Coordinates of C-alpha atoms (C1' of nucleotides) in Angstrom, one line a residue:
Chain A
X1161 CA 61.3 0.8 -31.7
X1162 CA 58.7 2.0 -29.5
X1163 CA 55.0 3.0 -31.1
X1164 CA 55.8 6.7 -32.5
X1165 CA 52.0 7.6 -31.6
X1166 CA 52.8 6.8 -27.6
X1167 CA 55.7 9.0 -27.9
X1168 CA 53.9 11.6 -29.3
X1169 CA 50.9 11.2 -27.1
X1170 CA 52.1 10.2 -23.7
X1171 CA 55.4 11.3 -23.7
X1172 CA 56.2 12.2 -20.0
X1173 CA 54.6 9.0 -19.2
X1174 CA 56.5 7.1 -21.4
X1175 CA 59.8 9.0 -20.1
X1176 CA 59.2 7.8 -16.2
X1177 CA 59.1 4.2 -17.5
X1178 CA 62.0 4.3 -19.3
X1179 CA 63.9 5.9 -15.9
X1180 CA 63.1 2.4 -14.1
X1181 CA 65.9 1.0 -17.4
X1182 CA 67.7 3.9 -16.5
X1183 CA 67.4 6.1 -19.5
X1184 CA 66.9 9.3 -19.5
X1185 CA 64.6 10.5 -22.5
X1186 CA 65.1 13.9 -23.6
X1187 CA 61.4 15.2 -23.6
X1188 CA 62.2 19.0 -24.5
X1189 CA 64.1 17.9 -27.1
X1190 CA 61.8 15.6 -28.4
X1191 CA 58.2 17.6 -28.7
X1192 CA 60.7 20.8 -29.9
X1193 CA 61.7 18.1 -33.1
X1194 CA 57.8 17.3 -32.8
X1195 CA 56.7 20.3 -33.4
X1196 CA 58.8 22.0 -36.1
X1197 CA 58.1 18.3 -37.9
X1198 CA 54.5 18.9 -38.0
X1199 CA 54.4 22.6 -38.7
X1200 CA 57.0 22.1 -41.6
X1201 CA 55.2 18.5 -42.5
X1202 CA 52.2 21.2 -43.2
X1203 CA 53.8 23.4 -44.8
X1204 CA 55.9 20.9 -47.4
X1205 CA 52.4 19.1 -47.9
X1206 CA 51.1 22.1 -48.9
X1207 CA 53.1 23.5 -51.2
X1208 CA 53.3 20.4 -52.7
X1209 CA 50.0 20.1 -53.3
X1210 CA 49.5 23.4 -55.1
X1211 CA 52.3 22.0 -57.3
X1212 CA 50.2 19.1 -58.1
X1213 CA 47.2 21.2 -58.7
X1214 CA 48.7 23.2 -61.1
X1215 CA 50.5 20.4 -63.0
X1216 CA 47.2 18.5 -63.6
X1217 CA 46.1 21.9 -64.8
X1218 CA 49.0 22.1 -67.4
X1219 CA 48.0 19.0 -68.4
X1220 CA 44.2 19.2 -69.2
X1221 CA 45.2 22.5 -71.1
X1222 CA 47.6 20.9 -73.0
X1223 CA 45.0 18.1 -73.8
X1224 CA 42.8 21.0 -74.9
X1225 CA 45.5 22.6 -77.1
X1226 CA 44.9 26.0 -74.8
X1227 CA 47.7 28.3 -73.8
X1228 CA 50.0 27.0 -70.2
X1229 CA 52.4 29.8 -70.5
X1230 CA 50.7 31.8 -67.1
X1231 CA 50.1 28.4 -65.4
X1232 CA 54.2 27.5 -65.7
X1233 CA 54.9 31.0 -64.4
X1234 CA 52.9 30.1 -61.3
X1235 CA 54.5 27.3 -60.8
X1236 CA 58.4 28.1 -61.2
X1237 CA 57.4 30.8 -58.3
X1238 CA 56.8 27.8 -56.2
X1239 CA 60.2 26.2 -56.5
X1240 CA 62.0 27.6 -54.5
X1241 CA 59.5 27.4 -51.2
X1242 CA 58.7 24.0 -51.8
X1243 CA 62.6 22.5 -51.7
X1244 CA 63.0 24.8 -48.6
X1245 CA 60.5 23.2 -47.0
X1246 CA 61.3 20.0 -47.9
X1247 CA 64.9 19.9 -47.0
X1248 CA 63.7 21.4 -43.2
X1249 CA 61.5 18.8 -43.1
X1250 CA 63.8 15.9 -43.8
X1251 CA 66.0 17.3 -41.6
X1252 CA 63.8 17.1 -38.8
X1253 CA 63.0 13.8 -39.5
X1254 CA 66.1 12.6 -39.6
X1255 CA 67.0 13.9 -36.1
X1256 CA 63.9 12.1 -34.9
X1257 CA 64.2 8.9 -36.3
X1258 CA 68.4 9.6 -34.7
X1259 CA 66.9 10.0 -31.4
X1260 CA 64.0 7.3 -31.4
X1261 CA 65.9 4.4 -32.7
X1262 CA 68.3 4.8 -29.9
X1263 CA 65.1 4.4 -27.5
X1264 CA 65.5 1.4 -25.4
X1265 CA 62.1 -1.1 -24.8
X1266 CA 59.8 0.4 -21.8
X1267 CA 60.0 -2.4 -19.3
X1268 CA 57.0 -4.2 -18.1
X1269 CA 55.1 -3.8 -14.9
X1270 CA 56.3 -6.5 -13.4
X1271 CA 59.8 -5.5 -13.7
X1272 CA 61.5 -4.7 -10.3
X1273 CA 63.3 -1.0 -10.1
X1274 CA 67.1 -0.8 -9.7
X1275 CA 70.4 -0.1 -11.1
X1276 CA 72.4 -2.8 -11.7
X1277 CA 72.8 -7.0 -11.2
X1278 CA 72.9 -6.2 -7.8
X1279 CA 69.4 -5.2 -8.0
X1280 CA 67.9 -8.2 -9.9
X1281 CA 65.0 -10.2 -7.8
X1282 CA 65.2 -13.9 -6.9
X1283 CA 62.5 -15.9 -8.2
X1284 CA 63.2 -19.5 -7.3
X1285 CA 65.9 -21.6 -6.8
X1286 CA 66.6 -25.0 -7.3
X1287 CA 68.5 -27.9 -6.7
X1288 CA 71.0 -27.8 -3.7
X1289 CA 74.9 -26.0 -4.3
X1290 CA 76.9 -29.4 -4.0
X1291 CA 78.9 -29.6 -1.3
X1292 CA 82.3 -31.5 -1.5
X1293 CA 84.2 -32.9 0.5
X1294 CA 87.8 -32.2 -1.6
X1295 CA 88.6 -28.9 -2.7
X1296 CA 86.6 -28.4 -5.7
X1297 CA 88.2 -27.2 -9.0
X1298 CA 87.6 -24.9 -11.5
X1299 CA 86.7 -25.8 -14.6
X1300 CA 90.0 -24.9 -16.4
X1301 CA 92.0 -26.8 -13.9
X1302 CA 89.7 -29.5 -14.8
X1303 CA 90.3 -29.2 -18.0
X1304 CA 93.8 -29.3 -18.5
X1305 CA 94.2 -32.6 -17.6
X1306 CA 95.1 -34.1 -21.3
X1307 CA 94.6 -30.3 -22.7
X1308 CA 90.8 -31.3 -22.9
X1309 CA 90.6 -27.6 -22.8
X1310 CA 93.2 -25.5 -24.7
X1311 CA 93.3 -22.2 -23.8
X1312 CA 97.0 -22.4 -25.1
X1313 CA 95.6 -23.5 -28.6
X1314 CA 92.9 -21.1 -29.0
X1315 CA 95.3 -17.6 -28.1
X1316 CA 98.1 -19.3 -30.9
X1317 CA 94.9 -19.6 -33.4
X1318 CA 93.2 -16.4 -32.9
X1319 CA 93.8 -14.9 -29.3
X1320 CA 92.6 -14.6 -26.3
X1321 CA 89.2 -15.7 -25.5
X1322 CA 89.0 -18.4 -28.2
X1323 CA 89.5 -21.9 -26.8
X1324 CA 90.4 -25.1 -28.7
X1325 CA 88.3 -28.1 -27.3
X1326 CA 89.3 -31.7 -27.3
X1327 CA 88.8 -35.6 -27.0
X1328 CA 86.2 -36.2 -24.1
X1329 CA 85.2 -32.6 -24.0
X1330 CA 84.8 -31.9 -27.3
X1331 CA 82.3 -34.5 -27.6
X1332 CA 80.5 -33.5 -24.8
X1333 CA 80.0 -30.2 -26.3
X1334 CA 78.4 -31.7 -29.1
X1335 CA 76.1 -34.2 -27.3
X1336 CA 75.0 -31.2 -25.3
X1337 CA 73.7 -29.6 -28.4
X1338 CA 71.9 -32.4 -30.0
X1339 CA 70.4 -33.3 -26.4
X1340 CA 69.3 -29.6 -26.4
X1341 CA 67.7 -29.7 -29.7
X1342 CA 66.3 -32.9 -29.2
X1343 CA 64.6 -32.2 -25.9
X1344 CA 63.3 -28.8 -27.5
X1345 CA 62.0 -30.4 -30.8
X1346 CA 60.9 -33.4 -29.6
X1347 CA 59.5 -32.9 -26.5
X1348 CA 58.4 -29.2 -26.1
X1349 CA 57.0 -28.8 -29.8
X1350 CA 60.1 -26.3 -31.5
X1351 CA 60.5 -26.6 -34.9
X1352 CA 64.3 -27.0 -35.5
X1353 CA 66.1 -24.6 -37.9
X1354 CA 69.3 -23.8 -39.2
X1355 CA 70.1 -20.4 -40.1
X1356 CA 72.8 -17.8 -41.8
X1357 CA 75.6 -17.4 -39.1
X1358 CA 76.2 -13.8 -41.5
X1359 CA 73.6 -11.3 -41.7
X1360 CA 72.7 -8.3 -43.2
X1361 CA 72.2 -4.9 -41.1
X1362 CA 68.9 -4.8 -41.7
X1363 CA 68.3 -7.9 -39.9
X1364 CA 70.2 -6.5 -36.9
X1365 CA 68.4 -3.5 -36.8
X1366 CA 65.3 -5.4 -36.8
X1367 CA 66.3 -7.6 -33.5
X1368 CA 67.9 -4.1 -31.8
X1369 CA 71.9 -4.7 -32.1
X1370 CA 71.7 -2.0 -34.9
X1371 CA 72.4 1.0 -34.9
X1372 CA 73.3 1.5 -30.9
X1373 CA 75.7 -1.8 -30.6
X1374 CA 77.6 -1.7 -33.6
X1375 CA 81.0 -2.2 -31.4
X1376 CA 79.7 -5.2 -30.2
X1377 CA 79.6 -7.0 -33.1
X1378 CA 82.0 -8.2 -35.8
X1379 CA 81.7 -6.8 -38.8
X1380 CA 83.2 -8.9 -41.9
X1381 CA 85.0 -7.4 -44.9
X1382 CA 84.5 -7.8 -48.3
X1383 CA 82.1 -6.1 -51.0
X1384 CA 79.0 -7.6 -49.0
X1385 CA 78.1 -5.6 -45.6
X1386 CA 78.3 -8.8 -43.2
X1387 CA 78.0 -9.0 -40.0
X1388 CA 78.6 -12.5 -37.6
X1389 CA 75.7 -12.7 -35.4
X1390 CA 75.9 -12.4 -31.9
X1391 CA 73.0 -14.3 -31.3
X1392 CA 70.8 -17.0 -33.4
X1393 CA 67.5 -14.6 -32.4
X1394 CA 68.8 -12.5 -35.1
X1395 CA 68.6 -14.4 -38.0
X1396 CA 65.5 -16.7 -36.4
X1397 CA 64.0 -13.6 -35.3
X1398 CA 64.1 -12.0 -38.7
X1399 CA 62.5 -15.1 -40.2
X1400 CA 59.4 -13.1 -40.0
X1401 CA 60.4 -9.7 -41.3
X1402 CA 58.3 -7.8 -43.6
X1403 CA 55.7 -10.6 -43.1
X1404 CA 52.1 -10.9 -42.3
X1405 CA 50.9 -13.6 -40.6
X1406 CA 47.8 -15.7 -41.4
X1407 CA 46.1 -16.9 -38.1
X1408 CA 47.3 -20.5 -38.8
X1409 CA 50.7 -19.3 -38.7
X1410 CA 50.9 -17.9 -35.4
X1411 CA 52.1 -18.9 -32.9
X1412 CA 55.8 -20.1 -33.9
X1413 CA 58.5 -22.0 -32.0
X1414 CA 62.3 -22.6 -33.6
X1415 CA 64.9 -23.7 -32.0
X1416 CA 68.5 -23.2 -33.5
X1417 CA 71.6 -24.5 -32.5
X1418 CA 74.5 -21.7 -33.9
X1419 CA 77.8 -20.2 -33.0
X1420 CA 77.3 -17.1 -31.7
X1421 CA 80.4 -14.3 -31.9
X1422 CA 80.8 -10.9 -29.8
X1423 CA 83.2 -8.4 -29.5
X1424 CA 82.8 -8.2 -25.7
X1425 CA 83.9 -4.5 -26.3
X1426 CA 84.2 -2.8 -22.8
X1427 CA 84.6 -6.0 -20.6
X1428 CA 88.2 -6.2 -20.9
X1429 CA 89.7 -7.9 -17.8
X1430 CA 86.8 -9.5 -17.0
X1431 CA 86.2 -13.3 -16.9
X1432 CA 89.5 -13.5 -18.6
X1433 CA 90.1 -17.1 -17.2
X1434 CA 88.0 -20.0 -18.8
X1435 CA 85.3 -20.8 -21.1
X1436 CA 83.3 -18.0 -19.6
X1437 CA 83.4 -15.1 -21.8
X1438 CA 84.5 -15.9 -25.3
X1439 CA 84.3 -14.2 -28.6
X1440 CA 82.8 -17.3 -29.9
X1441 CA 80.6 -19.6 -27.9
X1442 CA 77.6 -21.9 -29.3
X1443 CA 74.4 -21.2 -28.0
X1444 CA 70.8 -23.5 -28.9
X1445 CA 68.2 -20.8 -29.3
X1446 CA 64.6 -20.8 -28.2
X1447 CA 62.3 -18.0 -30.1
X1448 CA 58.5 -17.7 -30.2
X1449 CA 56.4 -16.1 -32.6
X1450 CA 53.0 -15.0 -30.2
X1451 CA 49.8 -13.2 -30.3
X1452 CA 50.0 -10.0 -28.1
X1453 CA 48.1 -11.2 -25.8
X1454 CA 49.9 -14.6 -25.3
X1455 CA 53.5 -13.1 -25.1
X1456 CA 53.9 -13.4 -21.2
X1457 CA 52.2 -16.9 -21.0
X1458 CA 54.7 -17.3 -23.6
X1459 CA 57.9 -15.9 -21.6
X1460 CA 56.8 -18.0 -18.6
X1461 CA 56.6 -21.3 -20.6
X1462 CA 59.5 -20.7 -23.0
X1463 CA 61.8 -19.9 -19.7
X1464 CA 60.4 -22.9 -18.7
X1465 CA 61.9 -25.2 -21.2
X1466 CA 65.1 -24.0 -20.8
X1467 CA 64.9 -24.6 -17.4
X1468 CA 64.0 -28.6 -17.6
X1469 CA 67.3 -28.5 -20.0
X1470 CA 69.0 -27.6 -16.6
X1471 CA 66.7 -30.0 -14.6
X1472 CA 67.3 -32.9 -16.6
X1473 CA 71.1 -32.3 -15.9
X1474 CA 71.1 -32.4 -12.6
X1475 CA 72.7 -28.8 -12.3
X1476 CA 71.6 -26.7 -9.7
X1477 CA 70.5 -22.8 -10.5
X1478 CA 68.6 -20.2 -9.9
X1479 CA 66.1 -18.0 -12.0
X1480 CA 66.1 -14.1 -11.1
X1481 CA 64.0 -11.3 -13.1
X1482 CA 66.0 -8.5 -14.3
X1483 CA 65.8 -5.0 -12.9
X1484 CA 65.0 -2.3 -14.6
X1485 CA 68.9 -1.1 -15.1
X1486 CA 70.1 -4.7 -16.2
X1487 CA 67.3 -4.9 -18.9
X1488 CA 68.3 -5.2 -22.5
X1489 CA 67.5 -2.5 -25.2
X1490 CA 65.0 -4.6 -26.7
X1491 CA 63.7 -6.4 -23.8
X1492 CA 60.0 -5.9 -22.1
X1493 CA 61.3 -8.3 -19.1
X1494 CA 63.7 -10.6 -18.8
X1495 CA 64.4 -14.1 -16.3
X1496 CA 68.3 -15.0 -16.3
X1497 CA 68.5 -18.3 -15.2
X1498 CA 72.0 -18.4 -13.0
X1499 CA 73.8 -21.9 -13.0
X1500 CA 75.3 -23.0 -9.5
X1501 CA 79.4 -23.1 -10.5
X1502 CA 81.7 -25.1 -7.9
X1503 CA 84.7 -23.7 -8.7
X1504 CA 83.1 -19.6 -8.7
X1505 CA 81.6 -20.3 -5.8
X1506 CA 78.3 -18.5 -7.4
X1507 CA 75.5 -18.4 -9.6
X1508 CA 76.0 -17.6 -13.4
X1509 CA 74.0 -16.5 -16.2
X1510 CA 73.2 -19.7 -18.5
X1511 CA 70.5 -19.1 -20.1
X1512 CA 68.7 -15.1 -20.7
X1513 CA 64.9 -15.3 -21.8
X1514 CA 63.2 -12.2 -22.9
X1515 CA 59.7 -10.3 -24.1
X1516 CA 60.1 -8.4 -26.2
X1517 CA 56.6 -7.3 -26.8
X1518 CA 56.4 -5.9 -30.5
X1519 CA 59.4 -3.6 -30.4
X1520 CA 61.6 -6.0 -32.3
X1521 CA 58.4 -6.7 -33.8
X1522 CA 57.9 -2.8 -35.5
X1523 CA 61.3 -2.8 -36.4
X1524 CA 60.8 -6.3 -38.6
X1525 CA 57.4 -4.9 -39.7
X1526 CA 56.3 -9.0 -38.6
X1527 CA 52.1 -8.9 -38.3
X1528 CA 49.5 -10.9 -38.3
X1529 CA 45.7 -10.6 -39.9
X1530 CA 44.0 -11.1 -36.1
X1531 CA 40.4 -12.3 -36.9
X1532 CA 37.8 -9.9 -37.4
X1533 CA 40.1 -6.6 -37.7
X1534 CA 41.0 -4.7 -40.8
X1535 CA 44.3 -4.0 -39.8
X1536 CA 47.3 -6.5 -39.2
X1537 CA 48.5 -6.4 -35.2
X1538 CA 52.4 -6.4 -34.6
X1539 CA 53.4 -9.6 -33.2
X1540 CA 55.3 -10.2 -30.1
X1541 CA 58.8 -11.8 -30.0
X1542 CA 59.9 -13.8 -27.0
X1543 CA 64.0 -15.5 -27.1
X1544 CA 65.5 -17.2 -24.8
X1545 CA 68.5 -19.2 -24.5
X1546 CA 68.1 -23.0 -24.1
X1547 CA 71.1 -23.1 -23.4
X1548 CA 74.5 -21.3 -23.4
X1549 CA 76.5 -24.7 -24.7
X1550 CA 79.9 -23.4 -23.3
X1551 CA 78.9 -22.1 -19.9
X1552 CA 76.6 -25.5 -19.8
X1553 CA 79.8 -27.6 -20.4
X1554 CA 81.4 -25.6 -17.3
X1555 CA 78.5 -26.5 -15.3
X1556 CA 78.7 -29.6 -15.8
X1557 CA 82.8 -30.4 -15.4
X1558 CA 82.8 -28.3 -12.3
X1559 CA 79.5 -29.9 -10.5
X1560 CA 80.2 -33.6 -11.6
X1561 CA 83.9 -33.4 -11.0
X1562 CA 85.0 -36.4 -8.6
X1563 CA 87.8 -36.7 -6.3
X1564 CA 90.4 -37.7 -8.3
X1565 CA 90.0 -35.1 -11.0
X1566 CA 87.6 -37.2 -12.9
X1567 CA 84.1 -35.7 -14.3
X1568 CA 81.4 -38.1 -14.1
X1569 CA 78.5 -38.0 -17.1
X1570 CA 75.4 -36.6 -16.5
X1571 CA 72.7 -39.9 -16.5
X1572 CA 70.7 -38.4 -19.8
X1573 CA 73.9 -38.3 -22.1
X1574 CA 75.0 -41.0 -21.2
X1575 CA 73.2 -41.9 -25.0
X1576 CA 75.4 -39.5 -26.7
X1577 CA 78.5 -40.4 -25.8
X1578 CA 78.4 -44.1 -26.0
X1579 CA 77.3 -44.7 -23.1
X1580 CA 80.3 -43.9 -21.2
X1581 CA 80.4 -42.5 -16.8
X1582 CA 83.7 -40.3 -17.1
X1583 CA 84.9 -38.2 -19.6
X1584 CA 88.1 -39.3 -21.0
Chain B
rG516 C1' 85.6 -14.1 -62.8
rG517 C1' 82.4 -13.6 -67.8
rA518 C1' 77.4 -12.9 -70.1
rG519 C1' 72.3 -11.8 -69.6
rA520 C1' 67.2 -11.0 -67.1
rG521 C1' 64.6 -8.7 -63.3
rG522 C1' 62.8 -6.1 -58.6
rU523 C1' 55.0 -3.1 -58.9
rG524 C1' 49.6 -4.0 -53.5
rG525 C1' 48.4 -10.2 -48.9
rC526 C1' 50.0 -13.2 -53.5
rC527 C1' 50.4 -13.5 -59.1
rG528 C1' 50.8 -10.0 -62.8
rA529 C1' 49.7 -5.6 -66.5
rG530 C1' 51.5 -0.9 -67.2
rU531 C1' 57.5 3.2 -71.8
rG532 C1' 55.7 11.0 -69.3
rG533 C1' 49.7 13.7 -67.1
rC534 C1' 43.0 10.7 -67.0
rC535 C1' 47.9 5.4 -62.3
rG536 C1' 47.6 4.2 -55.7
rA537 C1' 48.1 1.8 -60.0
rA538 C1' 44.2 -3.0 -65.1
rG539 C1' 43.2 -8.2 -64.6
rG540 C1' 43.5 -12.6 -61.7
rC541 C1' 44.0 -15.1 -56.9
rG542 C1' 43.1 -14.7 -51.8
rC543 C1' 40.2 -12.4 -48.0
rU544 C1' 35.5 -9.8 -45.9
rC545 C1' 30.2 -8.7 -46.4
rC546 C1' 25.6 -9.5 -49.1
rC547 C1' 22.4 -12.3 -52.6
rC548 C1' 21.3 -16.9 -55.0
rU549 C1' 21.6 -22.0 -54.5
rG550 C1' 19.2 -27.0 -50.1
rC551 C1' 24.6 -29.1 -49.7
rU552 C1' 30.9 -31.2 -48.4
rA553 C1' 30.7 -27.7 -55.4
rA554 C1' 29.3 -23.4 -58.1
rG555 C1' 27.2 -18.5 -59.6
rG556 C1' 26.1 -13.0 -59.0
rG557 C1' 27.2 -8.1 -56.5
rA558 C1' 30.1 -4.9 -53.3
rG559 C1' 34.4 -4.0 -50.6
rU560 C1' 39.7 -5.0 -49.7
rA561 C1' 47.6 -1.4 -49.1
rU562 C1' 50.6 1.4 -45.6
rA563 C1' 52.2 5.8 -43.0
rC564 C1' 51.6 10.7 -41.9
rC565 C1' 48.7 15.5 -41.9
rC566 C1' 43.9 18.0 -41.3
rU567 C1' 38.7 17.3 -39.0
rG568 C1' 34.4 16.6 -33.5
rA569 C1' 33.2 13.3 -37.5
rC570 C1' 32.5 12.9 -42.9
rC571 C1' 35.3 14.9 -46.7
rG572 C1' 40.1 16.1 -47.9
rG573 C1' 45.6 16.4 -48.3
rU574 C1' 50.9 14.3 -48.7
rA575 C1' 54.1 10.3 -49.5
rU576 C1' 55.2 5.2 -51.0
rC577 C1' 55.6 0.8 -57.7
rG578 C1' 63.9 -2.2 -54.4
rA579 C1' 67.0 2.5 -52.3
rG580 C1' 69.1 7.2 -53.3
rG581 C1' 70.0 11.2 -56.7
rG582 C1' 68.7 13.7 -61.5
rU583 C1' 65.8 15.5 -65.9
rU584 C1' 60.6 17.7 -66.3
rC585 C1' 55.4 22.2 -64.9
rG586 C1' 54.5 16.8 -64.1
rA587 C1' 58.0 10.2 -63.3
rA588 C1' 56.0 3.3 -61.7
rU589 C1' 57.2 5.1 -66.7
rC590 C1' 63.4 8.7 -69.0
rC591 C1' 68.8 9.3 -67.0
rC592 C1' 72.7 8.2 -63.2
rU593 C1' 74.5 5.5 -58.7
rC594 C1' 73.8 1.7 -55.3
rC595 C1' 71.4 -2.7 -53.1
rC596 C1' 69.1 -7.3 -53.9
rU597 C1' 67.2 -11.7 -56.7
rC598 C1' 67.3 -15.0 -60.8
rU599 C1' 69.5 -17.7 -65.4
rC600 C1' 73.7 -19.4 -68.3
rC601 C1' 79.2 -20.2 -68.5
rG602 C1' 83.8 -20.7 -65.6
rC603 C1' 85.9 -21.9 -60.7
rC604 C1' 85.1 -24.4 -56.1
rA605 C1' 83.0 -27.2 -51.2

RNA sequence: GGAGAGGUGGCCGAGUGGCCGAAGGCGCUCCCCUGCUAAGGGAGUAUACCCUGACCGGUAUCGAGGGUUCGAAUCCCUCCCUCUCCGCCA
């Protein structure tokens, strides 16, 4: 949610920032629903307080054993005015706080203008494609040598875009979580945390999924209102809702390893083959917990350490900053970090790492008591994949894949997987 | 599934119709005292919105939403959540 008060204040301002994210803010809609609140707030607040007046007066009389009789004559003629008011009012309020939750993030200065993908900036890239000197395969060719992938498996279980994982691949998936989480915790300071993989609604209105991406979720049945997150920066975001902060307690790293589950509403037919895009995928999590005025030394760092996660694999990418029209609702400014894949032919997205600055942070109601002012300060929230796990494992079958269909280990889990050179 | 208890400010915790935005304590801030890794005294300390140049002032908020009433933290209804005991189960 963006800071009612720079709505109200700066509103055409605000409105040409949010055209770079490609969202057109209705301002003459918005200042009408401004006004009429305040002149009805007024007149609601008003009336009210003549009620209250005169109630106080009814009971001092009382106390005094004099006559109210007059007094709750005045009073009934009020009625009627007052629940007017008030139900105008509410009204109003309601159609604002319609139209402002649906408000996307105002992107930073630093964001590049532009529609789409097309239009995202290169930042750096690193590492070199590979270049073979077979034909090089795709990851689900790869895989179905001994059905190490299962597409066949997952569509009989649940349907398309669920896989079934085994033997040699299976493992791998799991030693590239617990390498993930152990280069995070141990060597860039994140404190590891497991979390709900079911959440409440208020916790994903507080990240942003709520209310304008309900299709994107899934949403459980049962008595309980439920929802299976689509991210683990939902339920470690939310850690810190409806909390204030001492200065000792800011800022915070997590990093959580969870399964993360999305509709993918509206991208039917694409990425149909593979691991790419799947209703379930498991994702290890990097959020921060900063000052204001750390967030975008934050951002840089934290897209840092999910960058040596793809250094210390050997797998080339590159790191782009998102234009304004590929920006996410909640985002300030984002770096995707695109994974060189053999068998595409291209660069993917592997890992997304955003600012949010303290919109998330409103909507959680997360502070902190900064030193030497009366009020707390909204924090800012910075997430960031570290990585993808399934598009990771892609990476890696496709770039280590040898001539003979084999895919070679990458040297740094070798560890977790006993010490093996090929998966088998 | 059965039976109970409860949700109040940064935290703990009083408060069964008006004098309650809310006692008291803790914490925090400032001042005084004390010459020491301690204690004592005093003052202040919720949030949002409206009004004002500012001060003052106003409105709302005691889990959420309705209701009763001139007036609700307090009474009634519905919902949400938490806890305890029993049963069942990993």
């Amino acid at each position: 949610m963006l800071d009612p008060k720079l709505l109200r204040t700066e509103l055409p301002d605000v409105a040409a920032k949010l055209e770079i994210k490609g969202f057109v803010l209705d301002q003459a809609k918005f200042s009408e629903l401004e006004n009429d609140r305040k002149t009805w707030q007024i007149e609601a607040e008003k009336l009210q307080n003549e009620r209250n007046v005169r109630s106080k007066a009814i009971g001092q009389a009382k106390a005094k054993g004099e006559d109210v009789a007059s007094l709750l004559q005045e009073v009934a003629e009020l009625g009627d005015k007052k629940s007017a008011a008030d139900a105008r009012l509410s009204e109003i309020q309601d159609l604002i706080g319609a139209l402002t939750n649906r408000i996307p993030n105002i992107p930073h200065e630093s964001v590049p203008a532009g529609k789409d993908e097309e239009d995202n900036k290169e930042v750096l890239t690193w590492g070199e494609p590979k270049q073979f000197d077979f034909e090089a395969k795709d990851h689900v060719d790869l895989g179905e040598k001994d059905s190490l992938l299962d597409f066949e498996a997952g569509i009989k279980l649940s349907g398309s875009r669920f896989t079934v994982m085994r033997g040699g691949v299976a493992k791998l998936h799991r030693a590239l979580i617990q390498f993930m989480l152990d280069v995070h915790s141990n060597e860039h300071g994140y404190e590891e945390v497991s979390v709900p993989f079911l959440v409440s609604p208020a916790s994903l209105y507080g990240t942003g999924q709520l209310p304008k991406f309900e299709e994107d979720s899934f949403k459980i049945s049962g008595e309980r209102e439920l929802y299976l997150i689509p991210t683990a920066e939902v339920p470690v975001t939310n850690l810190v809702r409806d909390t204030i902060l001492s200065p000792e307690q800011v800022p915070q790293k997590m990093v959580c390893h969870t399964p993360c589950f999305r509709s993918e509403a509206g991208s039917y037919g694409r990425d149909t083959r593979g691991l790419i895009r799947q209703h379930q995928f498991e994702k290890v999590e990097l959020v921060q917990i900063v000052k204001p005025e750390d967030s975008y030394a934050a951002l840089e760092e934290l897209t840092g350490h999910a960058e040596a996660i793809l250094q210390k694999l050997e797998l080339p990418y590159r790191k782009v900053i998102l234009c304004g029209g590929d920006l996410g609702f909640s985002a300030a400014k984002t770096y995707d970090l695109e994974v060189w894949l053999p068998g595409q032919n291209k660069y993917r997205e592997i890992s997304s790492c955003s600012n949010c600055e303290d919109f998330q942070a409103r909507r959680l109601q997360a502070r902190w008591r900064k030193p030497g002012q009366k009020k707390p300060e909204l924090v800012h929230t910075i997430n960031g994949s570290g990585l993808a796990v399934g598009r990771t494992l892609v990476a890696i079958l496709e770039n280590y894949q040898q001539a003979d269909g084999r895919v070679k280990i990458p040297n740094l889990l070798r560890p977790y997987l006993a010490n093996e050179e090929f998966i088998n």
